[in-house]
Amino acid sequence: DKLSSNTKSFSSYKSFPLFSEDLLGTVHMASFEKQKFGTNIDESIVFFQEKVSLFLAQALHYKKASQIESRLRTAFSRFVPKEIIDELAEVGDFEIGEINDKRKVAVLICDIRNFTTISEINQPENVVSFLNGYFMRMVDVIKKHGGTIDKFMGDAVMALFGAPVSYEDNAKRVKEEIGKH
């Protein structure tokens, strides 16, 4: 087997550049046979060189875009339901008219009754632990019913139902579903 031989060196060698806007690289070809590469092979490589460069650049672009989308999905999934993320990803670029859409949105602001009193009689680490548990449960319930978290304000959470994706029953989702929890 010629490839497993450590003592034999290549007798023919060629390299060709691969480049595009986002790619810089080379293709190397070697053979143990003397004068393996001639004009025909050189012409064939030059012909495919541009296509291979374009293909590799597109593959790298797709990989980078896929990684960015994955990171964004992970970040948004903490506060936005998966269905809304999927719908936004499917829609793609927004038109100016879509950004300025007028729609009915239900806003939920939910805080903890007597939180100041509760926080005054407990240790800070217990208050933080309590708030973390409360917010995690609230986020789960809000996302489950199609809401998105707008912000956390002290012991309160503000959520939107109807933005960025609107449903016909935005207000009902807040009143009937969230009110149960």
XYZ file of N, CA and C in Angstrom:
543
model
N 0.849 -1.192 0.000
C 0.000 0.000 0.000
C 0.881 1.238 0.000
N 0.733 2.043 -1.041
C 1.589 3.221 -1.200
C 1.350 4.257 -0.104
N 0.100 4.409 0.351
C -0.213 5.436 1.339
C 0.367 5.125 2.711
N 0.526 3.847 3.046
C 1.032 3.510 4.369
C 2.553 3.505 4.422
N 3.172 3.659 3.292
C 4.632 3.678 3.244
C 5.148 5.018 3.744
N 5.951 4.978 4.787
C 6.499 6.206 5.355
C 7.763 6.648 4.647
N 8.358 5.767 3.884
C 9.641 6.101 3.262
C 9.479 6.673 1.870
N 8.361 6.473 1.250
C 8.159 6.927 -0.122
C 7.632 8.361 -0.122
N 8.161 9.215 -0.955
C 7.703 10.600 -1.032
C 6.910 10.811 -2.316
N 6.168 11.877 -2.330
C 5.363 12.200 -3.497
C 6.270 12.612 -4.651
N 5.888 12.174 -5.844
C 6.658 12.527 -7.035
C 6.004 13.661 -7.803
N 4.693 13.824 -7.648
C 3.971 14.908 -8.323
C 3.147 15.654 -7.281
N 3.102 16.949 -7.435
C 2.364 17.772 -6.463
C 1.848 19.017 -7.162
N 0.605 19.387 -6.848
C -0.006 20.628 -7.354
C -0.844 21.231 -6.237
N -0.909 22.542 -6.206
C -1.827 23.217 -5.284
C -2.568 24.289 -6.067
N -3.808 24.515 -5.666
C -4.658 25.490 -6.337
C -5.331 26.353 -5.274
N -5.382 27.655 -5.501
C -6.037 28.523 -4.504
C -7.557 28.417 -4.600
N -8.193 28.540 -3.450
C -9.648 28.665 -3.367
C -9.907 29.996 -2.682
N -10.688 30.834 -3.317
C -10.969 32.111 -2.676
C -12.295 32.658 -3.161
N -12.909 33.363 -2.263
C -14.126 34.106 -2.560
C -14.144 35.247 -1.553
N -15.264 35.924 -1.449
C -15.370 37.050 -0.528
C -15.107 36.636 0.923
N -15.588 35.446 1.312
C -15.483 34.995 2.701
C -14.553 33.801 2.888
N -13.798 33.428 1.874
C -13.041 32.188 1.938
C -11.664 32.384 1.321
N -10.669 31.848 1.980
C -9.316 31.825 1.442
C -8.722 30.487 1.838
N -8.324 29.704 0.851
C -7.774 28.390 1.148
C -7.079 27.815 -0.068
N -6.617 26.590 0.062
C -5.948 25.920 -1.051
C -6.385 24.467 -1.110
N -6.305 23.915 -2.318
C -6.501 22.486 -2.536
C -5.145 21.938 -2.931
N -4.756 20.847 -2.294
C -3.458 20.226 -2.581
C -3.698 18.840 -3.145
N -2.965 18.538 -4.202
C -3.062 17.222 -4.829
C -1.648 16.666 -4.923
N -1.502 15.395 -4.572
C -0.190 14.758 -4.634
C -0.337 13.343 -5.162
N 0.715 12.871 -5.770
C 0.708 11.517 -6.302
C 2.110 10.932 -6.163
N 2.166 9.594 -6.035
C 3.450 8.914 -6.008
C 3.988 8.708 -7.417
N 3.134 8.899 -8.424
C 3.560 8.733 -9.817
C 4.173 10.025 -10.333
N 5.221 9.889 -11.127
C 5.885 11.061 -11.701
C 5.017 11.668 -12.795
N 5.032 12.973 -12.852
C 4.315 13.756 -13.866
C 2.853 13.311 -14.016
N 2.230 13.122 -12.887
C 0.821 12.693 -12.866
C -0.107 13.800 -13.347
N 0.261 15.034 -13.065
C -0.614 16.142 -13.394
C -0.141 16.820 -14.667
N -1.080 16.942 -15.576
C -0.761 17.604 -16.835
C -1.766 18.702 -17.121
N -1.773 19.153 -18.341
C -2.627 20.257 -18.753
C -4.108 19.939 -18.548
N -4.523 18.727 -18.885
C -5.936 18.356 -18.742
C -6.406 18.453 -17.289
N -5.606 17.946 -16.385
C -5.978 17.997 -14.970
C -5.964 19.436 -14.489
N -4.956 20.210 -14.883
C -4.900 21.626 -14.496
C -6.142 22.376 -14.966
N -6.545 22.155 -16.206
C -7.732 22.831 -16.745
C -8.997 22.396 -16.003
N -9.080 21.121 -15.675
C -10.255 20.631 -14.933
C -10.319 21.254 -13.544
N -9.161 21.333 -12.892
C -9.130 21.924 -11.546
C -9.508 23.397 -11.611
N -8.991 24.118 -12.551
C -9.322 25.539 -12.683
C -10.818 25.701 -12.934
N -11.412 24.827 -13.723
C -12.838 24.887 -14.003
C -13.649 24.704 -12.709
N -13.262 23.712 -11.895
C -14.005 23.416 -10.671
C -13.630 24.333 -9.504
N -12.500 24.980 -9.629
C -12.002 25.833 -8.549
C -13.029 26.882 -8.119
N -13.610 27.593 -9.082
C -14.593 28.630 -8.772
C -15.840 28.035 -8.121
N -16.298 26.903 -8.646
C -17.505 26.277 -8.098
C -17.273 25.742 -6.688
N -16.100 25.150 -6.453
C -15.777 24.638 -5.123
C -15.658 25.804 -4.145
N -15.025 26.891 -4.570
C -14.898 28.072 -3.703
C -16.269 28.597 -3.305
N -17.164 28.720 -4.275
C -18.512 29.208 -4.007
C -19.258 28.254 -3.071
N -19.158 26.969 -3.340
C -19.833 25.972 -2.509
C -19.327 26.030 -1.071
N -18.017 26.077 -0.882
C -17.460 26.127 0.474
C -17.835 27.426 1.181
N -17.820 28.540 0.462
C -18.206 29.821 1.067
C -19.666 29.776 1.503
N -20.537 29.206 0.674
C -21.946 29.095 1.040
C -22.137 28.151 2.228
N -21.376 27.065 2.265
C -21.465 26.133 3.386
C -21.025 26.814 4.684
N -19.959 27.590 4.634
C -19.493 28.312 5.816
C -20.513 29.370 6.251
N -21.097 30.063 5.275
C -22.117 31.064 5.583
C -23.330 30.403 6.243
N -23.771 29.276 5.706
C -24.910 28.560 6.273
C -24.593 28.103 7.693
N -23.391 27.574 7.913
C -23.007 27.118 9.250
C -23.012 28.279 10.244
N -22.464 29.423 9.831
C -22.420 30.587 10.708
C -23.846 31.074 11.010
N -24.696 31.158 9.981
C -26.083 31.594 10.177
C -26.828 30.627 11.087
N -26.575 29.347 10.932
C -27.219 28.332 11.768
C -26.779 28.472 13.222
N -25.508 28.749 13.451
C -25.012 28.944 14.820
C -25.619 30.198 15.442
N -25.720 31.271 14.672
C -26.318 32.510 15.176
C -27.781 32.275 15.532
N -28.510 31.592 14.637
C -29.926 31.312 14.905
C -30.071 30.461 16.159
N -29.205 29.485 16.328
C -29.270 28.622 17.501
C -29.039 29.427 18.787
N -28.052 30.335 18.770
C -27.791 31.160 19.955
C -28.966 32.091 20.239
N -29.552 32.680 19.191
C -30.696 33.562 19.384
C -31.899 32.796 19.918
N -32.141 31.614 19.372
C -33.250 30.792 19.858
C -33.062 30.466 21.344
N -31.842 30.128 21.723
C -31.560 29.810 23.122
C -31.813 31.021 24.010
N -31.328 32.185 23.582
C -31.496 33.397 24.382
C -32.972 33.786 24.492
N -33.688 33.780 23.373
C -35.094 34.194 23.383
C -35.997 33.169 24.052
N -35.616 31.897 24.031
C -36.498 30.864 24.564
C -36.721 31.012 26.063
N -35.895 31.781 26.730
C -36.112 32.013 28.161
C -37.355 32.856 28.400
N -37.728 33.712 27.424
C -38.811 34.666 27.649
C -39.902 34.637 26.586
N -39.678 33.923 25.498
C -40.629 33.920 24.382
C -40.989 32.476 24.062
N -42.271 32.180 23.874
C -42.673 30.811 23.537
C -42.035 30.331 22.235
N -41.726 29.043 22.182
C -41.086 28.441 21.012
C -41.885 28.702 19.735
N -43.216 28.645 19.829
C -44.056 28.849 18.643
C -43.860 30.248 18.060
N -43.697 31.236 18.913
C -43.486 32.603 18.434
C -42.108 32.718 17.790
N -41.107 32.115 18.397
C -39.761 32.134 17.813
C -39.792 31.463 16.442
N -40.457 30.311 16.338
C -40.559 29.603 15.058
C -41.252 30.468 14.013
N -42.341 31.123 14.409
C -43.081 31.965 13.471
C -42.244 33.152 13.013
N -41.528 33.776 13.938
C -40.665 34.907 13.560
C -39.538 34.451 12.648
N -38.964 33.292 12.917
C -37.887 32.772 12.076
C -38.409 32.428 10.685
N -39.630 31.936 10.619
C -40.237 31.564 9.342
C -40.544 32.789 8.490
N -41.012 33.856 9.141
C -41.372 35.075 8.431
C -40.125 35.728 7.837
N -39.020 35.691 8.554
C -37.783 36.291 8.063
C -37.778 37.782 8.276
N -37.317 38.496 7.258
C -37.203 39.950 7.361
C -38.584 40.588 7.451
N -38.675 41.621 8.295
C -39.934 42.329 8.466
C -40.021 43.497 7.499
N -41.194 43.711 7.000
C -41.464 44.888 6.189
C -41.715 46.058 7.125
N -41.505 47.265 6.655
C -41.734 48.456 7.476
C -43.181 48.492 7.960
N -44.125 48.130 7.115
C -45.533 48.129 7.501
C -45.799 47.170 8.652
N -45.107 46.031 8.661
C -45.301 45.071 9.738
C -44.771 45.609 11.058
N -43.708 46.379 11.009
C -43.138 46.943 12.229
C -44.095 47.963 12.824
N -44.776 48.717 11.985
C -45.675 49.770 12.444
C -47.126 49.320 12.512
N -47.363 48.012 12.547
C -48.734 47.506 12.631
C -49.428 48.016 13.882
N -50.694 48.320 13.717
C -51.523 48.678 14.861
C -52.319 47.432 15.215
N -52.270 47.050 16.474
C -52.994 45.856 16.903
C -53.347 45.959 18.370
N -54.315 45.175 18.760
C -54.689 45.119 20.172
C -53.732 44.162 20.870
N -53.165 44.663 21.953
C -52.225 43.890 22.740
C -52.698 43.894 24.187
N -52.667 42.744 24.805
C -52.999 42.664 26.231
C -51.697 42.709 27.019
N -51.680 43.544 28.053
C -50.495 43.695 28.888
C -50.812 43.136 30.270
N -49.915 42.287 30.747
C -50.060 41.725 32.079
C -48.943 42.283 32.951
N -49.315 42.895 34.049
C -48.342 43.297 35.062
C -48.768 42.590 36.335
N -47.919 41.713 36.788
C -48.263 40.881 37.931
C -47.177 41.011 38.984
N -47.578 41.399 40.185
C -46.603 41.500 41.259
C -47.090 40.697 42.470
N -46.245 40.651 43.477
C -46.533 39.866 44.678
C -47.142 40.780 45.728
N -48.335 40.421 46.187
C -49.015 41.204 47.215
C -48.167 41.211 48.495
N -48.023 42.382 49.105
C -47.280 42.563 50.359
C -45.806 42.157 50.246
N -45.213 42.332 49.068
C -43.821 41.915 48.889
C -42.868 42.676 49.811
N -43.104 43.961 49.995
C -42.220 44.751 50.867
C -42.184 44.155 52.270
N -43.332 43.818 52.803
C -43.393 43.214 54.139
C -42.674 41.871 54.151
N -42.911 41.062 53.124
C -42.269 39.742 53.025
C -40.748 39.903 52.987
N -40.268 40.846 52.188
C -38.820 41.017 52.047
C -38.180 41.575 53.312
N -38.918 42.351 54.074
C -38.370 42.943 55.300
C -38.155 41.913 56.401
N -38.957 40.865 56.420
C -38.858 39.884 57.508
C -38.059 38.636 57.116
N -37.474 38.624 55.926
C -36.698 37.471 55.470
C -35.265 37.872 55.144
N -34.394 36.888 55.155
C -32.998 37.103 54.787
C -32.921 37.386 53.276
N -31.982 38.234 52.850
C -31.870 38.577 51.420
C -31.752 37.358 50.504
N -30.963 36.361 50.908
C -30.805 35.178 50.048
C -32.108 34.403 49.923
N -32.937 34.421 50.969
C -34.247 33.759 50.888
C -35.188 34.519 49.963
N -35.117 35.851 50.004
C -35.951 36.679 49.123
C -35.569 36.438 47.668
N -34.256 36.412 47.402
C -33.784 36.181 46.025
C -34.219 34.801 45.545
N -34.064 33.800 46.380
C -34.488 32.448 46.016
C -35.988 32.392 45.743
N -36.773 33.039 46.602
C -38.219 33.099 46.429
C -38.584 33.772 45.104
N -37.943 34.914 44.811
C -38.216 35.638 43.554
C -37.829 34.809 42.338
N -36.680 34.139 42.399
C -36.259 33.307 41.268
C -37.285 32.213 40.983
N -37.779 31.557 42.033
C -38.807 30.522 41.855
C -40.099 31.092 41.293
N -40.497 32.228 41.819
C -41.719 32.904 41.350
C -41.589 33.270 39.874
N -40.470 33.920 39.516
C -40.294 34.341 38.124
C -40.213 33.145 37.182
N -39.548 32.077 37.592
C -39.471 30.897 36.721
C -40.857 30.332 36.451
N -41.686 30.236 37.494
C -43.045 29.719 37.288
C -43.878 30.668 36.430
N -43.766 31.965 36.681
C -44.533 32.939 35.900
C -44.121 32.902 34.423
N -42.818 32.843 34.163
C -42.334 32.793 32.781
C -42.890 31.556 32.080
N -42.862 30.409 32.749
C -43.391 29.180 32.144
C -44.864 29.319 31.793
N -45.664 29.864 32.697
C -47.103 30.012 32.466
C -47.353 31.025 31.345
N -46.649 32.137 31.365
C -46.826 33.176 30.340
C -46.468 32.625 28.971
N -45.328 31.953 28.858
C -44.913 31.373 27.570
C -45.895 30.318 27.097
N -46.381 29.501 28.029
C -47.328 28.429 27.680
C -48.568 28.987 26.997
N -48.959 30.198 27.359
C -50.181 30.784 26.814
C -49.913 31.854 25.750
N -48.707 31.831 25.170
C -48.408 32.685 24.021
C -47.957 34.082 24.355
N -47.611 34.358 25.602
C -47.139 35.687 25.976
C -45.630 35.791 25.863
N -45.141 37.013 25.842
C -43.708 37.258 25.857
C -43.386 38.160 27.041
N -42.261 37.914 27.653
C -41.839 38.710 28.792
C -41.283 40.032 28.270
N -41.816 41.121 28.779
C -41.290 42.436 28.416
C -40.195 42.843 29.382
N -40.461 42.713 30.692
C -39.442 43.069 31.675
C -39.830 42.575 33.054
N -38.821 42.555 33.909
C -39.009 42.289 35.327
C -38.789 43.608 36.051
N -39.674 43.920 36.982
C -39.597 45.200 37.704
C -39.723 44.892 39.194
N -38.588 44.783 39.870
C -38.636 44.426 41.286
C -39.273 43.070 41.457
N -40.438 43.021 42.096
C -41.150 41.764 42.281
C -42.231 41.553 41.222
N -42.285 42.411 40.238
C -43.321 42.322 39.204
C -42.738 41.818 37.886
N -43.604 41.219 37.106
C -43.250 40.808 35.753
C -44.261 41.457 34.809
N -43.748 41.985 33.703
C -44.618 42.587 32.690
C -44.535 41.717 31.445
N -45.693 41.284 30.964
C -45.758 40.414 29.791
C -46.726 40.991 28.770
N -46.457 40.677 27.509
C -47.309 41.126 26.411
C -47.946 39.919 25.746
N -49.213 40.042 25.451
C -49.926 39.039 24.677
C -50.423 39.754 23.437
N -49.847 39.389 22.289
C -50.213 40.046 21.038
C -49.039 40.705 20.360
N -47.859 40.640 20.940
C -46.669 41.188 20.315
C -45.494 40.288 20.694
N -44.680 39.888 19.776
C -44.662 40.270 18.373
C -45.694 39.538 17.522
N -46.262 38.439 18.033
C -47.282 37.706 17.284
C -48.617 37.916 17.981
N -49.638 38.265 17.193
C -50.950 38.553 17.758
C -51.895 37.374 17.551
N -52.749 37.178 18.554
C -53.796 36.161 18.486
C -55.138 36.874 18.634
N -56.184 36.256 18.134
C -57.514 36.865 18.238
C -57.971 36.982 19.686
N -57.451 36.106 20.539
C -57.905 36.066 21.919
C -56.816 36.512 22.901
N -56.068 37.566 22.570
C -54.975 38.030 23.431
C -55.450 38.292 24.864
N -56.526 39.053 24.994
C -57.020 39.408 26.332
C -57.522 38.172 27.070
N -58.184 37.275 26.354
C -58.705 36.062 26.982
C -57.563 35.206 27.519
N -56.451 35.159 26.794
C -55.302 34.384 27.241
C -54.804 34.885 28.589
N -54.846 36.184 28.791
C -54.406 36.755 30.072
C -55.442 36.476 31.149
N -56.675 36.855 30.866
C -57.731 36.804 31.889
C -58.041 35.379 32.337
N -58.322 34.491 31.390
C -58.777 33.153 31.753
C -57.652 32.207 32.091
N -56.588 32.235 31.331
C -55.524 31.255 31.529
C -54.563 31.653 32.629
N -54.028 32.849 32.562
C -53.053 33.294 33.556
C -53.729 33.471 34.910
N -54.964 33.907 34.908
C -55.693 34.111 36.151
C -55.868 32.831 36.959
N -55.797 31.680 36.301
C -55.943 30.405 37.010
C -54.733 30.096 37.879
N -53.581 30.680 37.519
C -52.326 30.285 38.182
C -51.996 31.159 39.300
